[in-house]
Short mmCIF file of C-alpha atoms in Angstrom, two decimals:
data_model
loop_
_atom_site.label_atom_id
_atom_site.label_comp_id
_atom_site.label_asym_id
_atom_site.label_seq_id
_atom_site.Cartn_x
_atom_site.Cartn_y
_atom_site.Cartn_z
CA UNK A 1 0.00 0.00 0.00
CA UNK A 2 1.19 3.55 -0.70
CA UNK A 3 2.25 6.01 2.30
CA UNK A 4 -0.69 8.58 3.00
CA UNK A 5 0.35 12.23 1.88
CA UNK A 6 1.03 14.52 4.47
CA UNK A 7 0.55 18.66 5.09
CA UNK A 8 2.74 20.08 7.33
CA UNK A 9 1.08 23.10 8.71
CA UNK A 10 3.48 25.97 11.22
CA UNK A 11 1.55 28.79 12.81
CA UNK A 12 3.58 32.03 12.65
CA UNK A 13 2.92 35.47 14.39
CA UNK A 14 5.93 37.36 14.99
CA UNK A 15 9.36 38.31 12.70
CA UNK A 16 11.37 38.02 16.04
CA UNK A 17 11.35 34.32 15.68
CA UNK A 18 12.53 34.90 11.99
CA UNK A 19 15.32 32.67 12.22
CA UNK A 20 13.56 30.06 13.77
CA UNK A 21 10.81 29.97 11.44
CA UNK A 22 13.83 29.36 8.50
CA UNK A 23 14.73 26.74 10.06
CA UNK A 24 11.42 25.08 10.80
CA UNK A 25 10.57 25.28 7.12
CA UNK A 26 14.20 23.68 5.87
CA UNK A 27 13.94 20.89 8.63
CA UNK A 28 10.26 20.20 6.76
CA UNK A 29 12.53 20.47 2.78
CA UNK A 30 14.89 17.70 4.57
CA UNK A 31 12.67 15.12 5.55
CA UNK A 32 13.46 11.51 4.37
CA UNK A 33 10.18 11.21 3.83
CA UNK A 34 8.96 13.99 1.95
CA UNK A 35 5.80 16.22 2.75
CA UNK A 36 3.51 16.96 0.27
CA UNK A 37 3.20 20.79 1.36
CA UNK A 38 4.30 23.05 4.07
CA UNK A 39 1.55 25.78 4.94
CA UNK A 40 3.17 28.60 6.50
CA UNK A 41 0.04 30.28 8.70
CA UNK A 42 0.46 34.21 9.59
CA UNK A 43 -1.34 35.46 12.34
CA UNK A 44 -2.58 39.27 11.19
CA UNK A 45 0.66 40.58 10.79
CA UNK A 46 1.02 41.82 7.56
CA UNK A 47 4.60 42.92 7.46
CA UNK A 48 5.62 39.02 8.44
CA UNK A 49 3.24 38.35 5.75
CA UNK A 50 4.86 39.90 3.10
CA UNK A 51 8.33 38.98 4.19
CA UNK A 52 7.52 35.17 4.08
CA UNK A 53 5.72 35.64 0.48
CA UNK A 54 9.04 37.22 -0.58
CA UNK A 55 11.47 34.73 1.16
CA UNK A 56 9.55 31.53 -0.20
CA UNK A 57 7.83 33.31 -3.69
CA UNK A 58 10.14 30.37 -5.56
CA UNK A 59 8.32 27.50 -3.73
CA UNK A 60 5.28 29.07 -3.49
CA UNK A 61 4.68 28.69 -7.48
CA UNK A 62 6.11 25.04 -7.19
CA UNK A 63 3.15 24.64 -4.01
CA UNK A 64 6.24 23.35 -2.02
CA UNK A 65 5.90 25.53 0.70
CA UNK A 66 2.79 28.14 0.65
CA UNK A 67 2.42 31.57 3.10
CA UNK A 68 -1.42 32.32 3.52
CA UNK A 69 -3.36 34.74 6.18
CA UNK A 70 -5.08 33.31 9.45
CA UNK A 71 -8.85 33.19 8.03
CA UNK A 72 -9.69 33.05 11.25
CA UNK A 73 -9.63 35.45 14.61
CA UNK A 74 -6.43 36.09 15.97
CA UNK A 75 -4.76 33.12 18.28
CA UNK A 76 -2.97 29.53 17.38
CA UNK A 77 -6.39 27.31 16.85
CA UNK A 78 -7.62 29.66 14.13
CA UNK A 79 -4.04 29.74 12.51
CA UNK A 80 -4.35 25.57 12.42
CA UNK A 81 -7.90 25.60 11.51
CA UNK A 82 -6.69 28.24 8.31
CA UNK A 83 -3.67 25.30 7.45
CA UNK A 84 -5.81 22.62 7.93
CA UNK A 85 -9.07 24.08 5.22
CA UNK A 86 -6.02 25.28 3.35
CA UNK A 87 -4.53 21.69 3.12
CA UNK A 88 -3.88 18.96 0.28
CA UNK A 89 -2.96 16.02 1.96
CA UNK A 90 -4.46 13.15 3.73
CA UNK A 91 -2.39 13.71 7.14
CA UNK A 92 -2.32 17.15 8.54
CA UNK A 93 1.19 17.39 10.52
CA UNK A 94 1.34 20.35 13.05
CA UNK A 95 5.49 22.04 13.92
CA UNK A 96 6.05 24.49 16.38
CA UNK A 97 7.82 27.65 14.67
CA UNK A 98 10.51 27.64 16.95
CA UNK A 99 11.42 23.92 16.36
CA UNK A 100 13.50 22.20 13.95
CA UNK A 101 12.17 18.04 12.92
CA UNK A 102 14.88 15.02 12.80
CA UNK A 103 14.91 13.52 9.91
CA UNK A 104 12.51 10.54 10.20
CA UNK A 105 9.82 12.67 11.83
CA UNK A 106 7.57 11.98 9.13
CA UNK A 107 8.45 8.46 8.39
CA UNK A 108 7.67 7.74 11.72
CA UNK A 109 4.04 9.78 11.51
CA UNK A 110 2.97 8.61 8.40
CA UNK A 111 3.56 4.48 9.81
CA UNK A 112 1.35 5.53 12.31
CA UNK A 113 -1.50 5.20 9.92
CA UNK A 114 -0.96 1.86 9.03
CA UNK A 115 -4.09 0.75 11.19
CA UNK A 116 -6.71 2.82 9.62
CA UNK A 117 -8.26 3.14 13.38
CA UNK A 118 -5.14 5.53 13.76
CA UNK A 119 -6.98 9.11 13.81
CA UNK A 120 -4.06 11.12 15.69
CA UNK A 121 0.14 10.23 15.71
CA UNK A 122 2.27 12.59 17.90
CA UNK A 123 5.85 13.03 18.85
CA UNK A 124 8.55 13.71 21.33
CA UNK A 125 9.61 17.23 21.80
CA UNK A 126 13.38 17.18 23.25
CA UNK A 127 13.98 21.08 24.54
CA UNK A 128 16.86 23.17 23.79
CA UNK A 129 17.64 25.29 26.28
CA UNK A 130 18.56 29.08 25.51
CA UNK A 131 21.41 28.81 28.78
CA UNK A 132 23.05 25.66 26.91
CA UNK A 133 21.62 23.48 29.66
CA UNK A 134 18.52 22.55 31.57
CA UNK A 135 18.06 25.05 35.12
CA UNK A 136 18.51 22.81 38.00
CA UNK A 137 15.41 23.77 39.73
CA UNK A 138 13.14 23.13 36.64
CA UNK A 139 11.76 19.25 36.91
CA UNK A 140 11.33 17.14 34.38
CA UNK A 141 7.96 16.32 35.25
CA UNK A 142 6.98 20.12 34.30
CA UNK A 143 8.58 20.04 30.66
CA UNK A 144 5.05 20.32 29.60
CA UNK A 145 5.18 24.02 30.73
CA UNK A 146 7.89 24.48 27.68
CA UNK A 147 6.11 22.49 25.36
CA UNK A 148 8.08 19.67 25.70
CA UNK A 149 7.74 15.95 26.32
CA UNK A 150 7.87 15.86 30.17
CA UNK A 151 8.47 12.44 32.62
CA UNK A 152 5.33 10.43 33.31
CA UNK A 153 4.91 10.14 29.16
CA UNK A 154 4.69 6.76 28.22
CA UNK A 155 8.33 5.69 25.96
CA UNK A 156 7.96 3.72 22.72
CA UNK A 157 4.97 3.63 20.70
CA UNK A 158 1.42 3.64 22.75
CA UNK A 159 -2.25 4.72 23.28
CA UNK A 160 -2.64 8.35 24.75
CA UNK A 161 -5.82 10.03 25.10
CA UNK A 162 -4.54 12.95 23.82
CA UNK A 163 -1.15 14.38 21.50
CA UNK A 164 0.67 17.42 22.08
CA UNK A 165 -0.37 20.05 19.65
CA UNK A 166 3.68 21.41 18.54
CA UNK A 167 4.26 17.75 17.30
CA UNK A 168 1.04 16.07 16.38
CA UNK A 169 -0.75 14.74 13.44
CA UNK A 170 -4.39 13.86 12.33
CA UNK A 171 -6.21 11.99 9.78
CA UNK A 172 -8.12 14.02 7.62
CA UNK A 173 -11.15 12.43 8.22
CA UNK A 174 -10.32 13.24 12.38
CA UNK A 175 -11.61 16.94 11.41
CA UNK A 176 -14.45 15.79 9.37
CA UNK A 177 -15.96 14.00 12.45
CA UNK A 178 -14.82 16.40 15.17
CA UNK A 179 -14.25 19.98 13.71
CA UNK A 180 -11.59 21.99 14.21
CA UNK A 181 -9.31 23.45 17.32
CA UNK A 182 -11.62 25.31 19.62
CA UNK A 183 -10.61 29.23 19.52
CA UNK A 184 -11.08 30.80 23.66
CA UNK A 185 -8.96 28.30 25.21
CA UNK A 186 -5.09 28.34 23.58
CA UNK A 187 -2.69 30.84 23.01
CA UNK A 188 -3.11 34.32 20.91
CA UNK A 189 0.44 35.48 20.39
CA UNK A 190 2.18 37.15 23.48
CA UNK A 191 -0.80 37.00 25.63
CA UNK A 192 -2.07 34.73 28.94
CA UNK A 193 0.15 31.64 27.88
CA UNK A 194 -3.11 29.07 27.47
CA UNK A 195 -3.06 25.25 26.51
CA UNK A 196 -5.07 22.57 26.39
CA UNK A 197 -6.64 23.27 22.68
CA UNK A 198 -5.09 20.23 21.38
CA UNK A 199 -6.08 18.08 24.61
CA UNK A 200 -10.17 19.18 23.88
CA UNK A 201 -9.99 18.26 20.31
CA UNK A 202 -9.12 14.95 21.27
CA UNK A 203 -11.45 14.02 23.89
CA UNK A 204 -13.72 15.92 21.05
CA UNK A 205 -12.48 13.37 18.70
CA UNK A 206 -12.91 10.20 20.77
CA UNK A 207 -16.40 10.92 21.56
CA UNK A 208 -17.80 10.95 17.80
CA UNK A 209 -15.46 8.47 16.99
CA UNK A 210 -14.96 5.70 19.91
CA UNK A 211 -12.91 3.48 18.21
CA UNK A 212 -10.54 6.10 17.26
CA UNK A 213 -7.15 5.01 17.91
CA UNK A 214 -4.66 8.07 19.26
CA UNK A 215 -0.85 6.73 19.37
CA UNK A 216 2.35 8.70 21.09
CA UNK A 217 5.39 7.12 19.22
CA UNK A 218 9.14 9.08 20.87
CA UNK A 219 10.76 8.10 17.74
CA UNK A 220 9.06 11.11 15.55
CA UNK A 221 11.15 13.67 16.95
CA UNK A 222 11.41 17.61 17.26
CA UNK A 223 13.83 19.47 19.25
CA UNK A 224 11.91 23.05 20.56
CA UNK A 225 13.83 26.36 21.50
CA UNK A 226 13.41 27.47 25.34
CA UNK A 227 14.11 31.23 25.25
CA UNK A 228 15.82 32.63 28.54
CA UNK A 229 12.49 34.28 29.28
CA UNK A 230 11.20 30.67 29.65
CA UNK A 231 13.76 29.43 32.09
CA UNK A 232 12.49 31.91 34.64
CA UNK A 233 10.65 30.97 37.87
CA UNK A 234 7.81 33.65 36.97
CA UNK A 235 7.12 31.99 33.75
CA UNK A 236 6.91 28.83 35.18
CA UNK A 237 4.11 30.02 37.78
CA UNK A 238 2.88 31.91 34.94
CA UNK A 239 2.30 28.91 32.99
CA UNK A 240 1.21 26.40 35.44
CA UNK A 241 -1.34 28.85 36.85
CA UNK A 242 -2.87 29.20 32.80
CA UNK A 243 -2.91 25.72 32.52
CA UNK A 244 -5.23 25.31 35.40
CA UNK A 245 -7.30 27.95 33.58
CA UNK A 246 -7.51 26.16 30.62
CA UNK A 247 -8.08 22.89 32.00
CA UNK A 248 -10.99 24.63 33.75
CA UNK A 249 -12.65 25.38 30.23
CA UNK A 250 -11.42 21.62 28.46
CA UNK A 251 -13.61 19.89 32.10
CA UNK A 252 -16.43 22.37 30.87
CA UNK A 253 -16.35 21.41 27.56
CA UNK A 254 -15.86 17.46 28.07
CA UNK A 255 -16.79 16.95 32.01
CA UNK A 256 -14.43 16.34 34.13
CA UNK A 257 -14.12 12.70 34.09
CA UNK A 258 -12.31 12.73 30.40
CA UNK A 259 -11.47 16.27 30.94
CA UNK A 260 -8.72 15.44 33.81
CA UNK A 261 -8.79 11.93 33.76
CA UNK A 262 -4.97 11.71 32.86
CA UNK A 263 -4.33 14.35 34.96
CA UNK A 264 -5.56 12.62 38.12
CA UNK A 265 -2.26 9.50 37.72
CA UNK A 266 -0.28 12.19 36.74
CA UNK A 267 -0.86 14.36 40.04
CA UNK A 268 -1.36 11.40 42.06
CA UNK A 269 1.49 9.18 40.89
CA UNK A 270 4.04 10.98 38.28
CA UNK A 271 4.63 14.27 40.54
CA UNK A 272 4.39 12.76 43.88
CA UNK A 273 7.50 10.36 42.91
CA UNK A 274 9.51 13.28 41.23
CA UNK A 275 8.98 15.26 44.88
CA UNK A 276 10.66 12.16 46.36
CA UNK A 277 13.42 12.21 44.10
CA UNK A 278 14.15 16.09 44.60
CA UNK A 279 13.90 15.32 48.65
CA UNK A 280 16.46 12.53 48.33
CA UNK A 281 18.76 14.22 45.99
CA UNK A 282 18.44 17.43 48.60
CA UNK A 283 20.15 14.86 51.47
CA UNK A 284 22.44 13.63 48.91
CA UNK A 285 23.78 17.09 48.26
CA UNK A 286 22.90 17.15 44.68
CA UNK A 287 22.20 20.34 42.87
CA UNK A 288 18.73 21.34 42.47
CA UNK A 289 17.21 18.96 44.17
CA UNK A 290 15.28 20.81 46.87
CA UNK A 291 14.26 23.26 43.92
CA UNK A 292 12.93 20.79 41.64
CA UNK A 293 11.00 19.61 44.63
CA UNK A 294 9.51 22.95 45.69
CA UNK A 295 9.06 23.83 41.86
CA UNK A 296 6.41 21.01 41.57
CA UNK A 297 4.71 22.03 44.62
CA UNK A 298 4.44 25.41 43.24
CA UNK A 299 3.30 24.11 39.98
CA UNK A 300 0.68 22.04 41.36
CA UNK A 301 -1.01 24.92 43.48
CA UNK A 302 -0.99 27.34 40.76
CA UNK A 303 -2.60 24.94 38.27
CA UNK A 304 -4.84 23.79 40.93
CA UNK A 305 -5.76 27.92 41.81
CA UNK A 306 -5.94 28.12 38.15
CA UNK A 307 -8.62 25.72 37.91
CA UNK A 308 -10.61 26.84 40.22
CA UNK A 309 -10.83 30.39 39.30
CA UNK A 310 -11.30 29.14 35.46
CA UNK A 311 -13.86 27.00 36.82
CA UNK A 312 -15.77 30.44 38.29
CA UNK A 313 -15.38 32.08 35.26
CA UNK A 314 -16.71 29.60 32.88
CA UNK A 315 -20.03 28.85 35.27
CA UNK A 316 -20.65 32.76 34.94
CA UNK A 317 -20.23 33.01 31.55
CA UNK A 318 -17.08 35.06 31.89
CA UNK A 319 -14.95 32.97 29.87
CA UNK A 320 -16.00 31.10 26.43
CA UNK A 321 -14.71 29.68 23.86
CA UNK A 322 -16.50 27.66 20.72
CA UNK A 323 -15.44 24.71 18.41
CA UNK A 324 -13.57 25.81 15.66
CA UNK A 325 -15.19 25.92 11.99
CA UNK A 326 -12.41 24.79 9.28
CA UNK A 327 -12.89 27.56 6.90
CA UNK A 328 -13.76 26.81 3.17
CA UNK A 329 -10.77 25.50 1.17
CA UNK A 330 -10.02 21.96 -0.12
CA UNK A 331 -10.57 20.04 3.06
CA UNK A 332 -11.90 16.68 1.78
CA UNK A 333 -9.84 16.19 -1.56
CA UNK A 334 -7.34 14.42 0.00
CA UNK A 335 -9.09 11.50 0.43
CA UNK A 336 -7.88 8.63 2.45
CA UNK A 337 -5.47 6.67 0.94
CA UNK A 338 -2.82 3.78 1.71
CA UNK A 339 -0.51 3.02 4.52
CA UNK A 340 2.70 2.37 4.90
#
């Protein structure tokens, strides 16, 4: 049977991450298993606009790589929704702009699809830290807050209930049956830094499709840029305490059985075993240890205070968000072909 096709779709807002976006785009070019397209999505900002139309105006005519306008209000479901009505082929891959793909990232993605139960494939995200090395208070178990692949993942290839939106991939047909990203709950640009979009879509997608099969596999691969700003206790807080907001509106959305049901081992099991190990590597003398410990306490409060004052919102109306509408464009042409 022949491989499925596959989009690649990067959301892009801002010319400060010019570089990064480069090299997003040639990590896509140098795949050993080539993408159909790469969709390069700009969120109202013209001047980034026109830039990218001038830097890629070669591949645009060849439809290797094509720079289009967020159809959509301003924030990062929108921008996917745009790349994903916008879209040729019968996998939609999502890449951070600030990340770079190994080689096989693909290869590994489109195998995924072998079992046509397969609706969603994602990735490991490795981080690369703007200080050359990880902080020694940041734990492991929190690499979520950097959009990263944190501890308590499961390694190899395996069922998940939900991907991580900087590294994922869907089956066509996965937006036909659930819609798009939700727009109210992720991010929009610099603002509140929000989550969870990817995380309702899923739980979306497993309720009008139950046998839906979602699959982590760590060999598809994407190393992600940590700024310095990122490294910072304050963002950290920051980001914790938005999660908790988010997950507020994802438990409104989907109840909060499927809405925090991985949640619950991870707080329960995952984060009270990483406190032991920063405890014991305190007494041991090691760096960081007492830090790392203290940092997931801190973590889980804000998250939890987060929640709670998300869940206040949402009950008065404060705070809503809606299922995103793919916007007209040649969604459905693809088709759904072979497997690898």
């Amino acid at each position: 049977m022949n491989e499925p096709t596959v989009s690649v779709v990067i959301c892009v807002y801002t010319e400060d991450r010019w570089e990064d976006i480069l090299a997003a785009v040639s990590s896509v070019r140098a795949q050993s298993r080539p993408a159909l397209e790469t969709l390069l999505v700009v969120d109202h900002n013209q001047a980034l606009l026109e830039r990218l139309t001038r830097e890629y105006k070669e591949h645009q005519e060849s439809g290797e790589v094509r720079v289009l306008a967020n159809a959509g209000p301003r924030g990062l479901s929108a921008g996917r929704n745009t790349g994903i009505a916008a879209s040729y082929g019968e996998i939609i891959a999502f890449l951070d702009d600030d990340a770079v793909a190994e080689r096989d990232w693909l290869r590994y993605f489109a195998r995924g699809y072998a079992d046509p139960r397969v609706m969603a494939v994602g990735g490991r995200t490795v981080p690369v830290w703007a200080s050359g090395r990880r902080p020694a208070w940041f734990p492991e178990e929190f690499d979520w807050v950097v959009g990263c692949a944190y501890k308590g993942l499961p390694g190899g290839v395996a069922e998940v209930r939900n991907v991580l939106g900087g590294n994922a991939s869907f089956r066509r047909s996965a937006f036909d049956a659930a819609g798009g990203f939700a727009t109210g709950i992720g991010r929009d640009g610099d603002k509140r830094p929000l989550g969870c979009e990817e995380t309702e879509l899923c739980i979306r997608l497993s309720r009008a499709r139950p046998e839906a099969v979602l699959l982590l596999d760590d060999r598809a691969v994407i190393h992600h840029r940590v700024p310095d700003a990122r490294e910072r206790f304050g963002y950290f807080r920051a980001r914790t305490y938005a999660e908790g907001l988010s997950k507020a509106l994802v438990a409104r959305s989907v109840g909060a059985g499927k809405g925090l049901e991985s949640e619950r081992r991870y707080t329960t099991r995952v984060l009270p075993a990483g406190v032991a190990r920063g405890l014991r590597d305190a007494l041991l003398g090691r760096a960081g240890g007492a830090g790392r410990a203290g940092a997931i306490a801190v973590g889980v409060a804000a998250a939890a205070g987060g929640y709670v004052v998300g869940s206040v919102r949402a009950r008065r109306g404060e705070v809503t968000f809606s299922v995103g509408e793919i916007p007209g464009g040649p969604v459905g042409k693809g088709g759904e072909g072979g497997s690898s």
